[in-house]
Amino acid sequence: MIPSSIIRPITGATPPEAREARARLAGVEDSAGKGRIRLDNEAAILLAAERIFARYGFRGATMAMIADEARLPKPNIHYYFGNKHRLYLTVLDRILGDWLSPLDYFHPAACPRAVIERYVRAKMAFTFARPAASKLFASEILAGAPLALPLLATTLRQLVESKAAVIDGWITQGKLRRLDSTHLFFSIWAMTQTYADFDAQIAAVMGGAPMDQPERERATAHVVSAVFRICGLDEAETPA
């Protein structure tokens, strides 16, 4: 006969240790769920703020407008970002980070042609996907960068100096024609961001409608070709 002390009871009860494990797992899942919700809400707020700040400027925009654009309660905006000034700086920092991340591929051992083309195409794609970002940044600069200047004078300046040095190295090796590497960046920014900052002008000249995908591809190929010519790269190899 089997001793009753080792017979597992067949009931619907869950052992205490199993209940604790399930509770811990539920807590982790709940935390992960809340984390995802927070990330989703922050992303929605940042995109909404990008559009509202681009449309009305820092002074004209309100947290209520941003909340309406994001389709979230106004207290949520304050909960995640505190105040309008902090939200504005976060939006600018995010735009700058998205613009500059393709420059990670600029290093001495890289193929100049490949990374320059990759950068130009990334800038054009970003311009078409998020024109409000470019317009917001342009508005801030045209106003004298009253809020963004510390960001421009540190993060942007340091990265441009670093990547300009890489380009200078390629020039020394004869991989690019002699040019001003810092001003090359200014030229690329001007050529790519104009398709957002002056989209109304471009649409008017081209017939009044926003650019469709074939026109965007045509514009991108043109800018890539122009940058290649500036750099002394073989235009014949430029993708159509």
PDB file of C-alpha atoms in Angstrom:
ATOM      1  CA  MET A   1       0.000   0.000   0.000  1.00  0.00           C
ATOM      2  CA  ILE A   2       1.302   3.495  -0.940  1.00  0.00           C
ATOM      3  CA  PRO A   3       1.716   5.769   2.093  1.00  0.00           C
ATOM      4  CA  SER A   4      -0.825   8.549   2.057  1.00  0.00           C
ATOM      5  CA  SER A   5       1.943  11.093   2.762  1.00  0.00           C
ATOM      6  CA  ILE A   6       3.374  10.769  -0.771  1.00  0.00           C
ATOM      7  CA  ILE A   7       0.123  10.653  -2.686  1.00  0.00           C
ATOM      8  CA  ARG A   8      -0.332  13.959  -4.645  1.00  0.00           C
ATOM      9  CA  PRO A   9      -3.891  15.127  -4.141  1.00  0.00           C
ATOM     10  CA  ILE A  10      -5.881  15.300  -7.387  1.00  0.00           C
ATOM     11  CA  THR A  11      -7.640  18.631  -6.921  1.00  0.00           C
ATOM     12  CA  GLY A  12      -7.918  21.953  -8.700  1.00  0.00           C
ATOM     13  CA  ALA A  13      -5.664  23.612  -6.146  1.00  0.00           C
ATOM     14  CA  THR A  14      -2.328  25.073  -7.260  1.00  0.00           C
ATOM     15  CA  PRO A  15       0.745  24.517  -5.053  1.00  0.00           C
ATOM     16  CA  PRO A  16       1.899  27.730  -3.313  1.00  0.00           C
ATOM     17  CA  GLU A  17       5.259  27.797  -5.158  1.00  0.00           C
ATOM     18  CA  ALA A  18       3.470  27.522  -8.516  1.00  0.00           C
ATOM     19  CA  ARG A  19       1.122  30.343  -7.586  1.00  0.00           C
ATOM     20  CA  GLU A  20       4.096  32.511  -6.640  1.00  0.00           C
ATOM     21  CA  ALA A  21       5.885  31.716  -9.919  1.00  0.00           C
ATOM     22  CA  ARG A  22       2.773  32.561 -11.905  1.00  0.00           C
ATOM     23  CA  ALA A  23       2.358  35.799  -9.980  1.00  0.00           C
ATOM     24  CA  ARG A  24       5.970  36.766 -10.701  1.00  0.00           C
ATOM     25  CA  LEU A  25       5.522  35.941 -14.398  1.00  0.00           C
ATOM     26  CA  ALA A  26       2.299  37.927 -14.526  1.00  0.00           C
ATOM     27  CA  GLY A  27       4.134  40.849 -12.938  1.00  0.00           C
ATOM     28  CA  VAL A  28       6.894  40.669 -15.557  1.00  0.00           C
ATOM     29  CA  GLU A  29       4.351  40.425 -18.369  1.00  0.00           C
ATOM     30  CA  ASP A  30       2.374  43.314 -16.914  1.00  0.00           C
ATOM     31  CA  SER A  31       5.560  45.377 -16.640  1.00  0.00           C
ATOM     32  CA  ALA A  32       6.512  44.529 -20.234  1.00  0.00           C
ATOM     33  CA  GLY A  33       3.006  45.416 -21.360  1.00  0.00           C
ATOM     34  CA  LYS A  34       3.173  48.755 -19.574  1.00  0.00           C
ATOM     35  CA  GLY A  35       6.619  49.332 -21.075  1.00  0.00           C
ATOM     36  CA  ARG A  36       5.273  48.761 -24.569  1.00  0.00           C
ATOM     37  CA  ILE A  37       2.333  51.063 -23.915  1.00  0.00           C
ATOM     38  CA  ARG A  38       4.702  53.784 -22.683  1.00  0.00           C
ATOM     39  CA  LEU A  39       6.943  53.433 -25.749  1.00  0.00           C
ATOM     40  CA  ASP A  40       3.943  53.531 -28.076  1.00  0.00           C
ATOM     41  CA  ASN A  41       2.539  56.598 -26.327  1.00  0.00           C
ATOM     42  CA  GLU A  42       5.879  58.404 -26.359  1.00  0.00           C
ATOM     43  CA  ALA A  43       6.323  57.679 -30.077  1.00  0.00           C
ATOM     44  CA  ALA A  44       2.818  58.972 -30.816  1.00  0.00           C
ATOM     45  CA  ILE A  45       3.436  62.117 -28.769  1.00  0.00           C
ATOM     46  CA  LEU A  46       6.788  62.840 -30.438  1.00  0.00           C
ATOM     47  CA  LEU A  47       5.354  62.488 -33.943  1.00  0.00           C
ATOM     48  CA  ALA A  48       2.369  64.644 -33.018  1.00  0.00           C
ATOM     49  CA  ALA A  49       4.640  67.264 -31.441  1.00  0.00           C
ATOM     50  CA  GLU A  50       6.841  67.238 -34.535  1.00  0.00           C
ATOM     51  CA  ARG A  51       3.847  68.114 -36.719  1.00  0.00           C
ATOM     52  CA  ILE A  52       2.360  70.703 -34.345  1.00  0.00           C
ATOM     53  CA  PHE A  53       5.662  72.484 -33.669  1.00  0.00           C
ATOM     54  CA  ALA A  54       6.379  72.545 -37.423  1.00  0.00           C
ATOM     55  CA  ARG A  55       2.944  74.045 -38.091  1.00  0.00           C
ATOM     56  CA  TYR A  56       2.717  76.600 -35.275  1.00  0.00           C
ATOM     57  CA  GLY A  57       6.244  77.047 -33.954  1.00  0.00           C
ATOM     58  CA  PHE A  58       7.323  76.702 -30.340  1.00  0.00           C
ATOM     59  CA  ARG A  59       5.370  79.725 -29.127  1.00  0.00           C
ATOM     60  CA  GLY A  60       2.186  79.009 -31.063  1.00  0.00           C
ATOM     61  CA  ALA A  61       1.975  75.322 -30.201  1.00  0.00           C
ATOM     62  CA  THR A  62       0.241  74.175 -27.032  1.00  0.00           C
ATOM     63  CA  MET A  63       0.282  70.915 -25.130  1.00  0.00           C
ATOM     64  CA  ALA A  64      -3.469  70.667 -25.766  1.00  0.00           C
ATOM     65  CA  MET A  65      -2.890  70.809 -29.543  1.00  0.00           C
ATOM     66  CA  ILE A  66      -0.262  68.091 -29.275  1.00  0.00           C
ATOM     67  CA  ALA A  67      -2.556  65.938 -27.150  1.00  0.00           C
ATOM     68  CA  ASP A  68      -5.334  66.278 -29.739  1.00  0.00           C
ATOM     69  CA  GLU A  69      -2.928  65.413 -32.563  1.00  0.00           C
ATOM     70  CA  ALA A  70      -1.651  62.364 -30.658  1.00  0.00           C
ATOM     71  CA  ARG A  71      -5.198  61.404 -29.603  1.00  0.00           C
ATOM     72  CA  LEU A  72      -4.116  61.137 -25.993  1.00  0.00           C
ATOM     73  CA  PRO A  73      -5.273  62.964 -22.856  1.00  0.00           C
ATOM     74  CA  LYS A  74      -3.332  66.157 -22.156  1.00  0.00           C
ATOM     75  CA  PRO A  75      -2.155  64.889 -18.717  1.00  0.00           C
ATOM     76  CA  ASN A  76      -0.362  62.050 -20.540  1.00  0.00           C
ATOM     77  CA  ILE A  77       1.764  64.570 -22.419  1.00  0.00           C
ATOM     78  CA  HIS A  78       2.837  66.210 -19.157  1.00  0.00           C
ATOM     79  CA  TYR A  79       3.374  62.822 -17.503  1.00  0.00           C
ATOM     80  CA  TYR A  80       5.808  61.628 -20.177  1.00  0.00           C
ATOM     81  CA  PHE A  81       7.596  64.885 -21.023  1.00  0.00           C
ATOM     82  CA  GLY A  82       6.946  67.346 -18.220  1.00  0.00           C
ATOM     83  CA  ASN A  83       6.514  70.626 -20.078  1.00  0.00           C
ATOM     84  CA  LYS A  84       6.498  72.097 -23.577  1.00  0.00           C
ATOM     85  CA  HIS A  85      10.134  73.226 -23.463  1.00  0.00           C
ATOM     86  CA  ARG A  86      11.377  69.764 -22.564  1.00  0.00           C
ATOM     87  CA  LEU A  87       9.159  68.153 -25.206  1.00  0.00           C
ATOM     88  CA  TYR A  88      10.400  70.573 -27.866  1.00  0.00           C
ATOM     89  CA  LEU A  89      14.046  69.834 -27.094  1.00  0.00           C
ATOM     90  CA  THR A  90      13.320  66.092 -27.109  1.00  0.00           C
ATOM     91  CA  VAL A  91      11.736  66.404 -30.553  1.00  0.00           C
ATOM     92  CA  LEU A  92      14.723  68.360 -31.905  1.00  0.00           C
ATOM     93  CA  ASP A  93      17.176  65.878 -30.413  1.00  0.00           C
ATOM     94  CA  ARG A  94      15.250  62.976 -31.949  1.00  0.00           C
ATOM     95  CA  ILE A  95      15.224  64.593 -35.399  1.00  0.00           C
ATOM     96  CA  LEU A  96      18.939  65.305 -35.231  1.00  0.00           C
ATOM     97  CA  GLY A  97      19.644  61.740 -34.120  1.00  0.00           C
ATOM     98  CA  ASP A  98      17.602  60.310 -36.990  1.00  0.00           C
ATOM     99  CA  TRP A  99      19.405  62.570 -39.457  1.00  0.00           C
ATOM    100  CA  LEU A 100      22.873  61.748 -38.210  1.00  0.00           C
ATOM    101  CA  SER A 101      22.631  58.001 -37.579  1.00  0.00           C
ATOM    102  CA  PRO A 102      23.510  57.082 -41.224  1.00  0.00           C
ATOM    103  CA  LEU A 103      26.845  58.844 -40.682  1.00  0.00           C
ATOM    104  CA  ASP A 104      27.858  55.906 -38.481  1.00  0.00           C
ATOM    105  CA  TYR A 105      28.944  54.231 -41.720  1.00  0.00           C
ATOM    106  CA  PHE A 106      31.529  56.948 -42.418  1.00  0.00           C
ATOM    107  CA  HIS A 107      34.818  55.444 -41.275  1.00  0.00           C
ATOM    108  CA  PRO A 108      38.293  55.391 -42.863  1.00  0.00           C
ATOM    109  CA  ALA A 109      38.050  51.818 -44.173  1.00  0.00           C
ATOM    110  CA  ALA A 110      34.620  52.319 -45.780  1.00  0.00           C
ATOM    111  CA  CYS A 111      34.009  52.742 -49.501  1.00  0.00           C
ATOM    112  CA  PRO A 112      33.407  56.496 -49.982  1.00  0.00           C
ATOM    113  CA  ARG A 113      31.029  56.006 -52.877  1.00  0.00           C
ATOM    114  CA  ALA A 114      28.878  53.469 -51.022  1.00  0.00           C
ATOM    115  CA  VAL A 115      28.555  55.389 -47.753  1.00  0.00           C
ATOM    116  CA  ILE A 116      27.983  58.773 -49.402  1.00  0.00           C
ATOM    117  CA  GLU A 117      25.225  57.316 -51.570  1.00  0.00           C
ATOM    118  CA  ARG A 118      23.730  55.550 -48.569  1.00  0.00           C
ATOM    119  CA  TYR A 119      23.716  58.783 -46.593  1.00  0.00           C
ATOM    120  CA  VAL A 120      22.129  60.845 -49.373  1.00  0.00           C
ATOM    121  CA  ARG A 121      19.440  58.236 -50.001  1.00  0.00           C
ATOM    122  CA  ALA A 122      18.688  58.001 -46.278  1.00  0.00           C
ATOM    123  CA  LYS A 123      18.359  61.794 -46.043  1.00  0.00           C
ATOM    124  CA  MET A 124      16.025  61.894 -49.040  1.00  0.00           C
ATOM    125  CA  ALA A 125      13.895  59.042 -47.688  1.00  0.00           C
ATOM    126  CA  PHE A 126      13.616  60.785 -44.320  1.00  0.00           C
ATOM    127  CA  THR A 127      12.682  64.070 -45.999  1.00  0.00           C
ATOM    128  CA  PHE A 128       9.826  62.451 -47.896  1.00  0.00           C
ATOM    129  CA  ALA A 129       8.651  60.343 -44.938  1.00  0.00           C
ATOM    130  CA  ARG A 130       8.743  63.101 -42.292  1.00  0.00           C
ATOM    131  CA  PRO A 131       8.697  66.530 -43.944  1.00  0.00           C
ATOM    132  CA  ALA A 132       7.460  68.153 -40.725  1.00  0.00           C
ATOM    133  CA  ALA A 133      10.746  67.224 -39.047  1.00  0.00           C
ATOM    134  CA  SER A 134      12.765  69.139 -41.619  1.00  0.00           C
ATOM    135  CA  LYS A 135      10.386  72.114 -41.525  1.00  0.00           C
ATOM    136  CA  LEU A 136      10.541  72.280 -37.746  1.00  0.00           C
ATOM    137  CA  PHE A 137      14.329  72.229 -37.749  1.00  0.00           C
ATOM    138  CA  ALA A 138      14.455  74.874 -40.491  1.00  0.00           C
ATOM    139  CA  SER A 139      12.101  77.129 -38.509  1.00  0.00           C
ATOM    140  CA  GLU A 140      14.279  76.804 -35.425  1.00  0.00           C
ATOM    141  CA  ILE A 141      17.422  77.666 -37.403  1.00  0.00           C
ATOM    142  CA  LEU A 142      15.776  80.618 -39.183  1.00  0.00           C
ATOM    143  CA  ALA A 143      14.825  82.000 -35.775  1.00  0.00           C
ATOM    144  CA  GLY A 144      18.497  81.891 -34.762  1.00  0.00           C
ATOM    145  CA  ALA A 145      18.322  78.491 -33.028  1.00  0.00           C
ATOM    146  CA  PRO A 146      17.336  80.032 -29.661  1.00  0.00           C
ATOM    147  CA  LEU A 147      16.607  76.651 -28.101  1.00  0.00           C
ATOM    148  CA  ALA A 148      18.620  74.269 -30.287  1.00  0.00           C
ATOM    149  CA  LEU A 149      21.948  76.128 -30.262  1.00  0.00           C
ATOM    150  CA  PRO A 150      23.500  74.084 -27.409  1.00  0.00           C
ATOM    151  CA  LEU A 151      22.617  70.895 -29.294  1.00  0.00           C
ATOM    152  CA  LEU A 152      24.030  72.209 -32.576  1.00  0.00           C
ATOM    153  CA  ALA A 153      27.212  73.523 -30.956  1.00  0.00           C
ATOM    154  CA  THR A 154      27.976  70.196 -29.281  1.00  0.00           C
ATOM    155  CA  THR A 155      26.430  67.058 -30.776  1.00  0.00           C
ATOM    156  CA  LEU A 156      26.212  68.280 -34.371  1.00  0.00           C
ATOM    157  CA  ARG A 157      29.518  70.133 -34.428  1.00  0.00           C
ATOM    158  CA  GLN A 158      31.475  67.243 -32.931  1.00  0.00           C
ATOM    159  CA  LEU A 159      30.014  64.689 -35.318  1.00  0.00           C
ATOM    160  CA  VAL A 160      30.572  66.853 -38.397  1.00  0.00           C
ATOM    161  CA  GLU A 161      34.181  67.475 -37.359  1.00  0.00           C
ATOM    162  CA  SER A 162      34.702  63.740 -36.911  1.00  0.00           C
ATOM    163  CA  LYS A 163      33.157  62.744 -40.249  1.00  0.00           C
ATOM    164  CA  ALA A 164      34.786  65.632 -42.118  1.00  0.00           C
ATOM    165  CA  ALA A 165      38.126  64.235 -40.945  1.00  0.00           C
ATOM    166  CA  VAL A 166      37.178  60.868 -42.476  1.00  0.00           C
ATOM    167  CA  ILE A 167      36.368  62.577 -45.789  1.00  0.00           C
ATOM    168  CA  ASP A 168      39.668  64.479 -45.654  1.00  0.00           C
ATOM    169  CA  GLY A 169      41.401  61.124 -45.284  1.00  0.00           C
ATOM    170  CA  TRP A 170      39.683  59.820 -48.418  1.00  0.00           C
ATOM    171  CA  ILE A 171      40.760  62.977 -50.264  1.00  0.00           C
ATOM    172  CA  THR A 172      44.372  62.448 -49.165  1.00  0.00           C
ATOM    173  CA  GLN A 173      44.181  58.872 -50.480  1.00  0.00           C
ATOM    174  CA  GLY A 174      42.913  60.138 -53.840  1.00  0.00           C
ATOM    175  CA  LYS A 175      39.487  58.525 -53.430  1.00  0.00           C
ATOM    176  CA  LEU A 176      37.661  61.874 -53.714  1.00  0.00           C
ATOM    177  CA  ARG A 177      38.533  65.116 -55.462  1.00  0.00           C
ATOM    178  CA  ARG A 178      39.765  67.997 -53.343  1.00  0.00           C
ATOM    179  CA  LEU A 179      36.842  69.757 -51.671  1.00  0.00           C
ATOM    180  CA  ASP A 180      35.825  71.352 -48.397  1.00  0.00           C
ATOM    181  CA  SER A 181      34.543  68.392 -46.397  1.00  0.00           C
ATOM    182  CA  THR A 182      32.554  70.503 -43.937  1.00  0.00           C
ATOM    183  CA  HIS A 183      30.803  72.416 -46.697  1.00  0.00           C
ATOM    184  CA  LEU A 184      30.026  69.126 -48.425  1.00  0.00           C
ATOM    185  CA  PHE A 185      27.694  68.369 -45.514  1.00  0.00           C
ATOM    186  CA  PHE A 186      26.059  71.793 -45.839  1.00  0.00           C
ATOM    187  CA  SER A 187      25.470  71.108 -49.545  1.00  0.00           C
ATOM    188  CA  ILE A 188      23.964  67.674 -48.896  1.00  0.00           C
ATOM    189  CA  TRP A 189      21.650  69.046 -46.204  1.00  0.00           C
ATOM    190  CA  ALA A 190      20.504  71.855 -48.507  1.00  0.00           C
ATOM    191  CA  MET A 191      19.864  69.566 -51.476  1.00  0.00           C
ATOM    192  CA  THR A 192      17.960  66.955 -49.504  1.00  0.00           C
ATOM    193  CA  GLN A 193      15.968  69.059 -47.057  1.00  0.00           C
ATOM    194  CA  THR A 194      14.706  71.464 -49.727  1.00  0.00           C
ATOM    195  CA  TYR A 195      12.233  68.766 -50.797  1.00  0.00           C
ATOM    196  CA  ALA A 196      10.510  69.195 -47.430  1.00  0.00           C
ATOM    197  CA  ASP A 197      11.155  72.843 -46.581  1.00  0.00           C
ATOM    198  CA  PHE A 198      10.058  74.055 -50.031  1.00  0.00           C
ATOM    199  CA  ASP A 199       7.634  71.284 -50.945  1.00  0.00           C
ATOM    200  CA  ALA A 200       4.867  73.770 -51.813  1.00  0.00           C
ATOM    201  CA  GLN A 201       7.170  75.567 -54.254  1.00  0.00           C
ATOM    202  CA  ILE A 202       8.311  72.294 -55.807  1.00  0.00           C
ATOM    203  CA  ALA A 203       4.722  71.075 -56.155  1.00  0.00           C
ATOM    204  CA  ALA A 204       3.687  74.358 -57.815  1.00  0.00           C
ATOM    205  CA  VAL A 205       6.522  74.204 -60.351  1.00  0.00           C
ATOM    206  CA  MET A 206       5.852  70.538 -61.103  1.00  0.00           C
ATOM    207  CA  GLY A 207       2.114  70.887 -61.630  1.00  0.00           C
ATOM    208  CA  GLY A 208       0.530  71.446 -58.246  1.00  0.00           C
ATOM    209  CA  ALA A 209       0.357  67.921 -56.842  1.00  0.00           C
ATOM    210  CA  PRO A 210       2.663  66.428 -54.196  1.00  0.00           C
ATOM    211  CA  MET A 211       5.480  64.312 -55.599  1.00  0.00           C
ATOM    212  CA  ASP A 212       4.534  60.694 -56.243  1.00  0.00           C
ATOM    213  CA  GLN A 213       6.920  57.762 -55.802  1.00  0.00           C
ATOM    214  CA  PRO A 214       8.429  57.855 -59.337  1.00  0.00           C
ATOM    215  CA  GLU A 215       9.079  61.601 -58.947  1.00  0.00           C
ATOM    216  CA  ARG A 216      10.685  61.009 -55.560  1.00  0.00           C
ATOM    217  CA  GLU A 217      12.949  58.363 -57.064  1.00  0.00           C
ATOM    218  CA  ARG A 218      13.847  60.744 -59.885  1.00  0.00           C
ATOM    219  CA  ALA A 219      14.692  63.486 -57.381  1.00  0.00           C
ATOM    220  CA  THR A 220      16.777  61.093 -55.284  1.00  0.00           C
ATOM    221  CA  ALA A 221      18.740  59.896 -58.320  1.00  0.00           C
ATOM    222  CA  HIS A 222      19.382  63.523 -59.291  1.00  0.00           C
ATOM    223  CA  VAL A 223      20.690  64.485 -55.843  1.00  0.00           C
ATOM    224  CA  VAL A 224      22.889  61.376 -55.641  1.00  0.00           C
ATOM    225  CA  SER A 225      24.303  62.223 -59.083  1.00  0.00           C
ATOM    226  CA  ALA A 226      24.943  65.848 -58.083  1.00  0.00           C
ATOM    227  CA  VAL A 227      26.759  64.842 -54.896  1.00  0.00           C
ATOM    228  CA  PHE A 228      28.846  62.310 -56.817  1.00  0.00           C
ATOM    229  CA  ARG A 229      29.898  65.042 -59.264  1.00  0.00           C
ATOM    230  CA  ILE A 230      30.863  67.328 -56.373  1.00  0.00           C
ATOM    231  CA  CYS A 231      32.983  64.510 -54.934  1.00  0.00           C
ATOM    232  CA  GLY A 232      34.569  63.574 -58.263  1.00  0.00           C
ATOM    233  CA  LEU A 233      33.052  60.106 -58.281  1.00  0.00           C
ATOM    234  CA  ASP A 234      32.248  58.334 -61.540  1.00  0.00           C
ATOM    235  CA  GLU A 235      28.771  59.517 -62.518  1.00  0.00           C
ATOM    236  CA  ALA A 236      28.470  56.732 -65.098  1.00  0.00           C
ATOM    237  CA  GLU A 237      28.044  54.255 -62.237  1.00  0.00           C
ATOM    238  CA  THR A 238      25.243  56.262 -60.607  1.00  0.00           C
ATOM    239  CA  PRO A 239      22.046  54.182 -60.286  1.00  0.00           C
ATOM    240  CA  ALA A 240      19.145  55.409 -62.428  1.00  0.00           C
TER     241      ALA A 240
END
